[in-house]
Structure formats: C-alpha cells, structure tokens
Coordinates of C-alpha atoms and ligand atoms in Angstrom, one line a residue:
X1 CA 125.6 -105.9 -116.2
X2 CA 129.0 -107.5 -117.1
X3 CA 132.0 -105.3 -117.3
X4 CA 135.9 -105.8 -116.8
X5 CA 137.8 -103.7 -114.2
X6 CA 141.4 -103.0 -113.5
X7 CA 141.7 -106.2 -111.6
X8 CA 141.4 -108.0 -115.2
X9 CA 144.5 -106.1 -116.5
X10 CA 147.7 -108.1 -116.3
X11 CA 151.2 -106.5 -116.8
X12 CA 150.7 -103.0 -118.0
X13 CA 154.2 -101.6 -117.4
X14 CA 155.1 -99.1 -120.1
X15 CA 151.8 -99.4 -121.7
X16 CA 149.9 -96.4 -122.7
X17 CA 146.6 -96.2 -120.8
X18 CA 143.9 -93.9 -122.2
X19 CA 141.7 -93.0 -119.2
X20 CA 138.3 -91.3 -119.9
X21 CA 137.7 -89.2 -116.9
X22 CA 135.2 -86.5 -115.8
X23 CA 137.0 -83.4 -114.7
X24 CA 134.1 -81.1 -115.7
X25 CA 135.0 -79.0 -112.4
X26 CA 133.5 -75.7 -111.6
X27 CA 135.8 -72.7 -112.3
X28 CA 135.8 -69.2 -111.5
X29 CA 138.3 -66.6 -113.0
X30 CA 140.4 -69.6 -114.5
X31 CA 140.7 -71.3 -111.0
X32 CA 139.2 -74.5 -110.0
X33 CA 136.8 -73.9 -107.2
X34 CA 135.9 -77.4 -106.3
X35 CA 138.3 -80.5 -107.0
X36 CA 135.9 -83.2 -105.9
X37 CA 135.8 -84.8 -109.4
X38 CA 139.6 -84.9 -109.4
X39 CA 139.6 -86.4 -106.1
X40 CA 137.2 -89.3 -107.5
X41 CA 139.5 -90.3 -110.2
X42 CA 142.7 -90.3 -108.0
X43 CA 142.2 -93.9 -107.1
X44 CA 142.4 -95.2 -110.6
X45 CA 145.2 -92.8 -111.8
X46 CA 147.4 -93.8 -108.7
X47 CA 146.8 -97.4 -109.3
X48 CA 147.7 -97.3 -112.9
X49 CA 150.9 -95.3 -112.3
X50 CA 151.9 -97.5 -109.5
X51 CA 151.9 -100.3 -112.0
X52 CA 154.0 -98.5 -114.2
X53 CA 151.6 -97.2 -116.9
X54 CA 151.6 -94.1 -118.9
X55 CA 148.5 -92.4 -118.0
X56 CA 146.9 -90.3 -120.6
X57 CA 143.7 -88.7 -119.5
X58 CA 140.9 -87.8 -122.0
X59 CA 138.1 -85.6 -120.7
X60 CA 135.5 -83.0 -122.1
X61 CA 135.0 -79.6 -120.5
X62 CA 131.8 -77.6 -120.8
X63 CA 129.8 -77.4 -124.1
X64 CA 132.2 -75.9 -126.7
X65 CA 129.9 -77.7 -129.6
X66 CA 132.9 -79.0 -131.7
X67 CA 134.9 -75.7 -131.8
X68 CA 138.0 -74.5 -130.0
X69 CA 136.7 -72.2 -127.2
X70 CA 139.6 -71.0 -125.2
X71 CA 137.6 -70.4 -122.1
X72 CA 136.8 -74.0 -122.2
X73 CA 140.5 -75.2 -122.3
X74 CA 141.3 -78.0 -119.9
X75 CA 144.8 -76.5 -119.2
X76 CA 143.8 -74.5 -116.2
X77 CA 142.9 -77.8 -114.7
X78 CA 146.5 -79.3 -114.8
X79 CA 147.8 -77.6 -111.6
X80 CA 144.9 -79.1 -109.7
X81 CA 145.5 -82.6 -111.0
X82 CA 149.1 -82.3 -110.2
X83 CA 148.3 -81.1 -106.6
X84 CA 145.7 -83.9 -106.1
X85 CA 147.8 -86.6 -107.6
X86 CA 151.0 -85.4 -106.1
X87 CA 152.9 -86.1 -109.4
X88 CA 153.8 -83.9 -112.3
X89 CA 150.9 -83.6 -115.0
X90 CA 151.9 -82.7 -118.7
X91 CA 149.4 -81.4 -121.2
X92 CA 148.9 -81.4 -124.9
X93 CA 147.1 -78.7 -126.7
X94 CA 144.9 -81.2 -128.7
X95 CA 143.4 -84.7 -127.9
X96 CA 144.7 -85.8 -131.3
X97 CA 147.1 -85.1 -134.1
X98 CA 150.8 -84.1 -133.7
X99 CA 150.3 -82.3 -130.3
X100 CA 148.9 -85.7 -128.6
X101 CA 151.4 -87.9 -130.6
X102 CA 154.3 -86.1 -129.7
X103 CA 153.5 -85.6 -125.9
X104 CA 152.7 -89.2 -125.6
X105 CA 156.0 -90.2 -127.3
X106 CA 158.0 -88.2 -124.6
X107 CA 156.1 -89.7 -121.6
X108 CA 158.1 -91.7 -119.0
X109 CA 156.9 -94.9 -117.3
X110 CA 154.4 -93.9 -114.3
X111 CA 153.7 -90.2 -115.6
X112 CA 150.5 -88.6 -116.5
X113 CA 149.3 -86.5 -119.3
X114 CA 146.2 -84.6 -119.9
X115 CA 144.9 -84.1 -123.4
X116 CA 143.0 -81.1 -124.5
X117 CA 139.1 -81.0 -124.4
X118 CA 137.7 -83.8 -126.6
X119 CA 134.5 -81.6 -127.4
X120 CA 136.8 -79.1 -129.3
X121 CA 136.4 -81.6 -132.2
X122 CA 132.8 -82.0 -133.7
X123 CA 133.4 -85.7 -134.2
X124 CA 133.6 -86.5 -130.6
X125 CA 129.9 -85.9 -130.0
X126 CA 128.9 -87.4 -133.2
X127 CA 131.1 -90.5 -132.3
X128 CA 132.5 -90.4 -135.8
X129 CA 134.3 -93.8 -136.4
X130 CA 137.8 -92.5 -137.8
X131 CA 137.8 -90.1 -135.0
X132 CA 137.3 -93.1 -132.5
X133 CA 140.2 -94.9 -134.2
X134 CA 142.4 -91.9 -134.2
X135 CA 141.9 -91.6 -130.2
X136 CA 142.5 -95.4 -129.8
X137 CA 145.6 -95.3 -131.8
X138 CA 147.2 -93.1 -129.0
X139 CA 147.1 -95.9 -126.5
X140 CA 147.1 -99.7 -125.9
X141 CA 144.5 -99.9 -123.2
X142 CA 141.2 -98.0 -122.5
X143 CA 140.0 -97.4 -119.1
X144 CA 136.5 -95.5 -118.6
X145 CA 136.3 -93.8 -115.2
X146 CA 133.6 -91.3 -116.1
X147 CA 130.2 -92.8 -115.2
X148 CA 128.6 -89.4 -115.6
X149 CA 129.4 -89.4 -119.3
X150 CA 128.4 -93.0 -119.8
X151 CA 124.8 -92.2 -121.1
X152 CA 126.4 -90.4 -124.0
X153 CA 127.6 -92.6 -127.0
X154 CA 130.5 -90.2 -127.9
X155 CA 133.8 -91.2 -129.6
X156 CA 135.8 -90.8 -126.2
X157 CA 133.2 -93.1 -124.4
X158 CA 132.2 -95.7 -127.1
X159 CA 134.2 -95.3 -130.3
X160 CA 137.2 -95.8 -128.7
X161 CA 136.3 -98.9 -126.9
X162 CA 135.7 -100.6 -130.3
X163 CA 139.5 -100.8 -130.9
X164 CA 141.0 -101.3 -127.6
X165 CA 140.8 -103.8 -124.5
X166 CA 138.4 -101.6 -122.3
X167 CA 137.9 -101.7 -118.6
X168 CA 136.1 -99.8 -115.9
X169 CA 138.1 -97.6 -113.6
X170 CA 137.6 -97.8 -109.9
X171 CA 135.1 -94.8 -109.7
X172 CA 132.9 -96.3 -112.6
X173 CA 133.2 -99.7 -110.9
X174 CA 132.0 -98.3 -107.5
X175 CA 129.0 -96.5 -109.2
X176 CA 128.1 -99.7 -111.1
X177 CA 128.3 -101.7 -108.0
X178 CA 126.1 -99.4 -106.0
X179 CA 123.6 -98.9 -108.7
X180 CA 123.4 -102.8 -109.1
X181 CA 122.7 -103.1 -105.5
X182 CA 119.9 -100.5 -105.8
X183 CA 118.0 -101.7 -108.7
X184 CA 119.9 -104.3 -110.7
X185 CA 119.9 -107.0 -108.1
X186 CA 118.2 -105.4 -105.0
X187 CA 117.0 -107.0 -101.7
X188 CA 113.3 -106.6 -101.6
X189 CA 111.3 -104.9 -100.2
X190 CA 112.4 -102.2 -102.5
X191 CA 111.4 -98.6 -102.1
X192 CA 111.7 -95.6 -104.4
X193 CA 111.1 -91.9 -103.6
X194 CA 110.6 -89.7 -106.6
X195 CA 110.1 -86.0 -106.0
X196 CA 110.9 -82.6 -107.7
X197 CA 109.0 -80.2 -109.9
X198 CA 107.3 -82.0 -112.7
X199 CA 106.3 -85.5 -114.0
X200 CA 106.7 -84.6 -117.6
X201 CA 110.6 -84.7 -117.0
X202 CA 110.3 -88.1 -115.0
X203 CA 107.8 -90.1 -117.1
X204 CA 110.3 -92.8 -118.2
X205 CA 111.7 -92.9 -114.6
X206 CA 108.3 -93.5 -112.8
X207 CA 107.3 -96.0 -115.8
X208 CA 110.4 -98.1 -115.0
X209 CA 110.2 -97.9 -111.3
X210 CA 106.4 -99.2 -111.0
X211 CA 107.5 -102.3 -112.8
X212 CA 110.6 -102.7 -110.3
X213 CA 109.9 -101.5 -106.8
X214 CA 107.3 -102.4 -104.2
X215 CA 106.6 -99.0 -102.8
X216 CA 106.9 -95.8 -104.7
X217 CA 106.5 -92.5 -103.0
X218 CA 105.7 -89.6 -105.3
X219 CA 106.5 -86.2 -103.7
X220 CA 107.3 -82.7 -104.6
X221 CA 105.5 -80.7 -107.0
X222 CA 104.8 -83.7 -109.2
X223 CA 102.5 -85.3 -106.6
X224 CA 100.2 -82.5 -107.1
X225 CA 99.5 -83.6 -110.6
X226 CA 98.5 -86.9 -109.3
X227 CA 96.3 -85.5 -106.6
X228 CA 94.5 -83.2 -109.1
X229 CA 94.2 -86.3 -111.5
X230 CA 92.4 -88.0 -108.7
X231 CA 89.8 -85.1 -108.5
X232 CA 91.5 -83.2 -105.4
X233 CA 91.6 -79.4 -105.6
X234 CA 95.3 -78.3 -105.3
X235 CA 94.7 -74.4 -105.3
X236 CA 97.7 -72.4 -106.7
X237 CA 100.1 -75.3 -106.5
X238 CA 102.5 -76.3 -109.2
X239 CA 100.5 -78.8 -111.4
X240 CA 100.7 -80.3 -114.7
X241 CA 96.8 -80.6 -115.4
X242 CA 97.4 -81.5 -119.0
X243 CA 98.9 -84.6 -117.7
X244 CA 96.1 -86.0 -115.6
X245 CA 95.4 -88.9 -118.0
X246 CA 99.2 -89.9 -117.9
X247 CA 99.1 -89.8 -114.1
X248 CA 96.1 -92.0 -114.2
X249 CA 97.7 -94.5 -116.4
X250 CA 100.7 -94.7 -114.1
X251 CA 98.5 -95.5 -111.0
X252 CA 96.7 -98.2 -113.1
X253 CA 100.0 -99.6 -114.2
X254 CA 101.3 -99.5 -110.6
X255 CA 98.1 -101.4 -109.5
X256 CA 98.7 -104.1 -112.2
X257 CA 102.5 -104.4 -111.0
X258 CA 101.6 -104.7 -107.3
X259 CA 103.5 -101.5 -106.6
X260 CA 102.1 -99.4 -103.8
X261 CA 102.0 -95.7 -104.6
X262 CA 102.4 -93.3 -101.8
X263 CA 101.0 -89.9 -102.3
X264 CA 100.8 -87.1 -99.6
X265 CA 97.9 -87.6 -97.2
X266 CA 98.7 -84.1 -95.6
X267 CA 100.5 -81.2 -97.0
X268 CA 102.1 -77.9 -96.0
X269 CA 100.3 -75.3 -97.9
X270 CA 101.7 -71.5 -98.1
X271 CA 100.5 -68.2 -99.4
X272 CA 103.3 -67.9 -101.9
X273 CA 106.7 -69.6 -103.1
X274 CA 108.9 -67.7 -100.6
X275 CA 110.8 -68.4 -97.5
X276 CA 108.9 -68.5 -94.3
X277 CA 105.5 -67.6 -96.3
X278 CA 102.6 -68.0 -93.9
X279 CA 101.9 -71.7 -94.1
X280 CA 99.9 -74.6 -92.3
X281 CA 99.4 -78.4 -92.5
X282 CA 96.1 -79.3 -94.1
X283 CA 94.7 -82.7 -95.3
X284 CA 95.9 -83.3 -99.0
X285 CA 92.2 -83.3 -99.9
X286 CA 91.4 -79.8 -98.1
X287 CA 93.7 -77.4 -99.8
X288 CA 92.4 -73.8 -99.7
X289 CA 92.2 -72.5 -103.1
X290 CA 94.2 -69.4 -102.8
X291 CA 97.3 -71.3 -101.3
X292 CA 100.0 -73.7 -102.9
X293 CA 101.4 -77.0 -101.7
X294 CA 105.1 -76.5 -100.8
X295 CA 105.9 -79.7 -98.8
X296 CA 104.4 -83.0 -97.5
X297 CA 103.0 -82.8 -94.0
X298 CA 104.1 -84.7 -90.9
X299 CA 101.5 -87.7 -91.3
X300 CA 102.8 -88.3 -94.9
X301 CA 106.5 -88.1 -93.5
X302 CA 105.5 -90.7 -90.8
X303 CA 104.1 -93.0 -93.4
X304 CA 107.3 -92.7 -95.7
X305 CA 109.4 -93.5 -92.6
X306 CA 107.6 -96.5 -91.8
X307 CA 108.1 -97.7 -95.3
X308 CA 111.8 -96.9 -95.1
X309 CA 112.0 -98.9 -91.8
X310 CA 110.3 -101.9 -93.4
X311 CA 112.2 -101.8 -96.7
X312 CA 115.7 -103.3 -97.5
X313 CA 116.6 -101.1 -100.4
X314 CA 115.8 -97.4 -101.2
X315 CA 116.6 -95.5 -104.4
X316 CA 115.8 -91.7 -104.2
X317 CA 115.6 -89.0 -106.8
X318 CA 113.8 -85.7 -106.3
X319 CA 113.1 -83.6 -103.1
X320 CA 109.6 -84.0 -101.3
X321 CA 109.0 -80.4 -101.2
X322 CA 110.7 -76.9 -102.0
X323 CA 113.7 -77.8 -99.9
X324 CA 115.6 -74.8 -100.9
X325 CA 113.1 -72.2 -99.0
X326 CA 112.6 -72.9 -95.1
X327 CA 110.6 -74.3 -93.5
X328 CA 109.5 -76.3 -96.7
X329 CA 112.6 -78.5 -96.5
X330 CA 111.2 -80.3 -93.5
X331 CA 109.8 -83.4 -95.2
X332 CA 113.0 -84.0 -97.5
X333 CA 115.2 -83.6 -94.4
X334 CA 113.2 -85.7 -92.0
X335 CA 112.8 -88.7 -94.7
X336 CA 116.5 -88.3 -95.4
X337 CA 117.5 -88.5 -91.9
X338 CA 115.3 -91.7 -91.3
X339 CA 116.9 -93.2 -94.3
X340 CA 120.4 -92.3 -93.1
X341 CA 119.7 -93.6 -89.8
X342 CA 118.4 -97.1 -91.2
X343 CA 121.5 -97.1 -93.5
X344 CA 123.9 -96.6 -90.6
X345 CA 122.1 -99.4 -88.6
X346 CA 122.7 -101.8 -91.4
X347 CA 119.0 -102.1 -92.2
X348 CA 118.9 -100.2 -95.6
X349 CA 120.9 -100.0 -98.7
X350 CA 120.4 -96.4 -99.7
X351 CA 121.2 -95.2 -103.2
X352 CA 120.3 -91.6 -104.2
X353 CA 121.3 -89.3 -107.1
X354 CA 120.3 -86.5 -109.6
X355 CA 121.3 -82.8 -109.3
X356 CA 118.7 -81.5 -106.8
X357 CA 118.8 -84.6 -104.7
X358 CA 122.7 -84.2 -103.8
X359 CA 122.0 -80.8 -102.6
X360 CA 118.9 -81.8 -100.6
X361 CA 120.8 -84.7 -99.0
X362 CA 123.7 -82.3 -98.4
X363 CA 121.3 -79.9 -96.8
X364 CA 120.0 -82.8 -94.8
X365 CA 123.6 -83.5 -93.6
X366 CA 123.4 -87.1 -94.5
X367 CA 125.1 -87.6 -97.8
X368 CA 127.9 -89.6 -96.4
X369 CA 125.4 -91.9 -94.5
X370 CA 123.8 -93.1 -97.6
X371 CA 125.4 -96.3 -99.1
X372 CA 125.8 -94.3 -102.4
X373 CA 125.1 -90.9 -103.7
X374 CA 125.9 -90.5 -107.2
X375 CA 126.7 -87.1 -108.6
X376 CA 126.2 -88.1 -112.1
X377 CA 123.0 -86.4 -113.0
X378 CA 121.9 -87.5 -116.4
X379 CA 123.7 -91.0 -116.4
X380 CA 122.1 -91.7 -113.0
X381 CA 118.5 -90.8 -114.2
X382 CA 118.9 -92.7 -117.3
X383 CA 120.1 -95.8 -115.3
X384 CA 116.9 -95.3 -113.1
X385 CA 114.7 -95.3 -116.4
X386 CA 116.1 -98.7 -117.0
X387 CA 118.1 -97.6 -120.0
X388 CA 121.3 -99.3 -121.3
X389 CA 124.2 -96.9 -121.0
X390 CA 126.2 -96.9 -124.0
X391 CA 129.6 -96.2 -122.2
X392 CA 128.9 -99.2 -119.8
X393 CA 127.9 -101.5 -122.5
X394 CA 131.1 -100.7 -124.3
X395 CA 133.0 -102.2 -121.4
X396 CA 131.3 -105.7 -121.7
Ligands
AMP1 P1 113.6 -81.5 -110.1 O1 114.7 -80.8 -110.8 O2 112.6 -81.9 -111.1 O3 114.2 -82.7 -109.2 O4 112.9 -80.6 -109.2 C1 113.6 -80.0 -108.1 C2 112.7 -78.8 -107.7 O5 111.3 -79.0 -107.3 C3 113.3 -78.0 -106.5 O6 113.8 -76.7 -107.0 C4 112.2 -77.9 -105.6 O7 112.1 -76.5 -105.0 C5 111.1 -77.9 -106.5 N1 109.9 -78.6 -105.7 C6 109.6 -79.5 -105.0 N2 108.4 -79.6 -104.4 C7 107.8 -78.5 -105.1 C8 106.4 -78.0 -104.8 N3 105.6 -78.5 -104.1 N4 106.1 -76.9 -105.6 C9 107.0 -76.1 -106.2 N5 108.2 -76.6 -106.6 C10 108.6 -77.9 -105.8

C-alpha cells in the first residue's frame, strides 16, 4: 500500500491546499455535540498552516442526495472548527463556482476556509469527471485526511486526485499505518474476532479473514448460524438457518487454509432479549429449546483469552454477545480487557473498528488501550474485506 504523505510536500508557502476531511459531526438544534472528528483533523490543518499554506477544507455532511438541503449545511460547523484550531475559519456558500473562487481569492497565507457540503451537487457521488476537474482547479495540492470516506469513489475523494499532486493527511496516514500492522504486513500468529448479529452482512469479511489469519473467533448472533449448521439446536436464538450451507463452506475453506475457527463451546442463554432476563450458562450443544443465546460463556472466553495471549496481532469487528444489555456484555468486556492488557504489556498489536465495536470497546473502557480503534465504519469493514479503497489508491 504505497501512498505519499505531507512529509513529501516541499515548499507550500502561499499554495492553495485542498484538504478532504470528515467533519460529519453529530449535531442537535444546529449545534455540534461531539467535536471528535474535528479534533482528528487538527494535526493536518495546523501543520499545513504552519508551513504557510492556504487551507481549503472540502467535506460532505449527511446524505442530501445531490440537492441543497439547508439542514445539511456545513456552516454551523465553522465555529467549532475555529474553536478547535484556534484560528479564524471562513466559509464559502458553495464548494465550487463563484462563491468558492471568490472566497479562495481573498484568503491570506496561513488561513482556513471551509467550503459548503460537496454532496449538494449530484456530480459529487457520481464522480463526474468535469466536476472533479472543477474542484481540482480551486487548488494547487490535494490532501486527503478522510479515511472514513475512502471507500467511496466520489469527485472529492478520487476525481480531484487525478488532476493534482495528492497526499495522505496525518489522520489518514495514522489509520493506514495501523491497518497495515493489522492485516497488511502483520506479525503472526494473527487472530481475528468477528461478532455481531448476522453473517449475511459479513460474508466477504469472513471470507477474506480465513485466508489471512491463523485463528478466527466467530461470536455473537452469527455464531448461532454456524452452530445450527453443525446440527446443534439453538432454540429461539437469532439464527440465519438459510445460510447453513454458506457457513459449512466457510468452515471447509478455513480448514483448507489452516485457519482455526473458534466457535462458542458454552453460551449464556436467556428467556428473552431484555436486560437481566433470567439466564444461565449451558454447553453450546445443550441449548434449551425455549431459550435464546445472548452471550458466549466463561469457558469460551477462557479459550479466546488463551489465543489472545499467544497471538502477536489481533483484528476485531463485532461484539461477542448482546453487549448493550446486561449481563450479556460480559464475554465482550472480558475479551476486550484481556486484549487491552496484552497490548499494554507490549505483547499484542490490536486493531479494532466498525460502529458497534467502537461502542463495545468504549463500554469495556479499553478504547485507548488498543493499538488502534478505527471510527471509520464502512471504510474499515471494506479494508477488512481485503478490498482496495479507491480514495487510498488515488494517493499512490
Ligand atoms: P453488527 O452490527 O452486525 O456488528 O451487530 C451488532 C449487534 O449484534 C449488537 O447490537 C448486538 O446486540 C447484536 N448481537 C450480538 N450477539 C447477539 C446474540 N447472541 N443475539 C442477538 N443479537 C446479538
């Protein structure tokens, strides 16, 4: 995975640098409620400013589907950008045309300008070539710091890069370097944990992992589909019975690839999907027909912990149980704490990501102990699926 970084930029004083960022921040009543995404792009923006660049931010916000939707304007984010960067931030009411051209023409060296939502134009998501060129004409250099949008071949992530020298920003660089350690050039033994609700949404992911990792834990609701495919009764559990053949194919592929599959050997069963629903631990092959599996049991967690301790690298997506409702968070929390401990001790490179995984690791209070936790949902999953991300390929 070759890409250029800001280190490859020479004299950029007075240059117009177009920086694609992810500032798709949560908002309530027109106010930003969590500025984490803005904090993440700060190192790139400040570094470019300190080198005398004119920093022009390009971003999307929400899904306006190619139309101007006032509630999806980026203007309310301007004050948060200014607060976090500690410098004034100007705003242009369109990401192209006169408003953008005029605002850029009046920029001083070392200042920041935010352009309006790129997705207000239908050409953005279609990666329409003239639109990519129009965006590129606004600047001299392109920097992409939005890994979370890198799985989309849009004008602001791909089209623009065809016309300008293109570089990864610091956040993109950190993400790519962490991912490289996770699956690109990992230190073996490599272990993966894949959990969550259904295998139907994670078939590509599992297919890629069995070819790359030494041990694959399958947990959460999707483990039930595998248990059922092996002829085990799973009672009222969430289970995709129609995917039994697919599950058996995956097990056969794993055996051919020498990938050990770890399925639950014991499980926590409950009467219903509710917090503190009456529950008990049973062997995975003895699930009472009127109950549902909501978590992995202690024996399984012990097995997973042993593998974590003997692995050098761990990649993780998806919880091992219904972690949002107690006490069915236990397997996820215990395994996460084991991985955090091994990472802190310097024995493990741990890379995790995907929407629910981030909440699960936050819940286990270990997010900062992992080597890297990616907040880029779709892009992280596509990377785990072994797909080339067009926004990253464009930086090569
Ligand atoms: P995903 O978005 O596919 O990663 O799935 C995450 C969701 O899977 C979470 O909301 C969990 O509550 C749910 N989940 C995990 N294990 C189970 C289970 N055994 N039964 C039902 N839902 C589960």
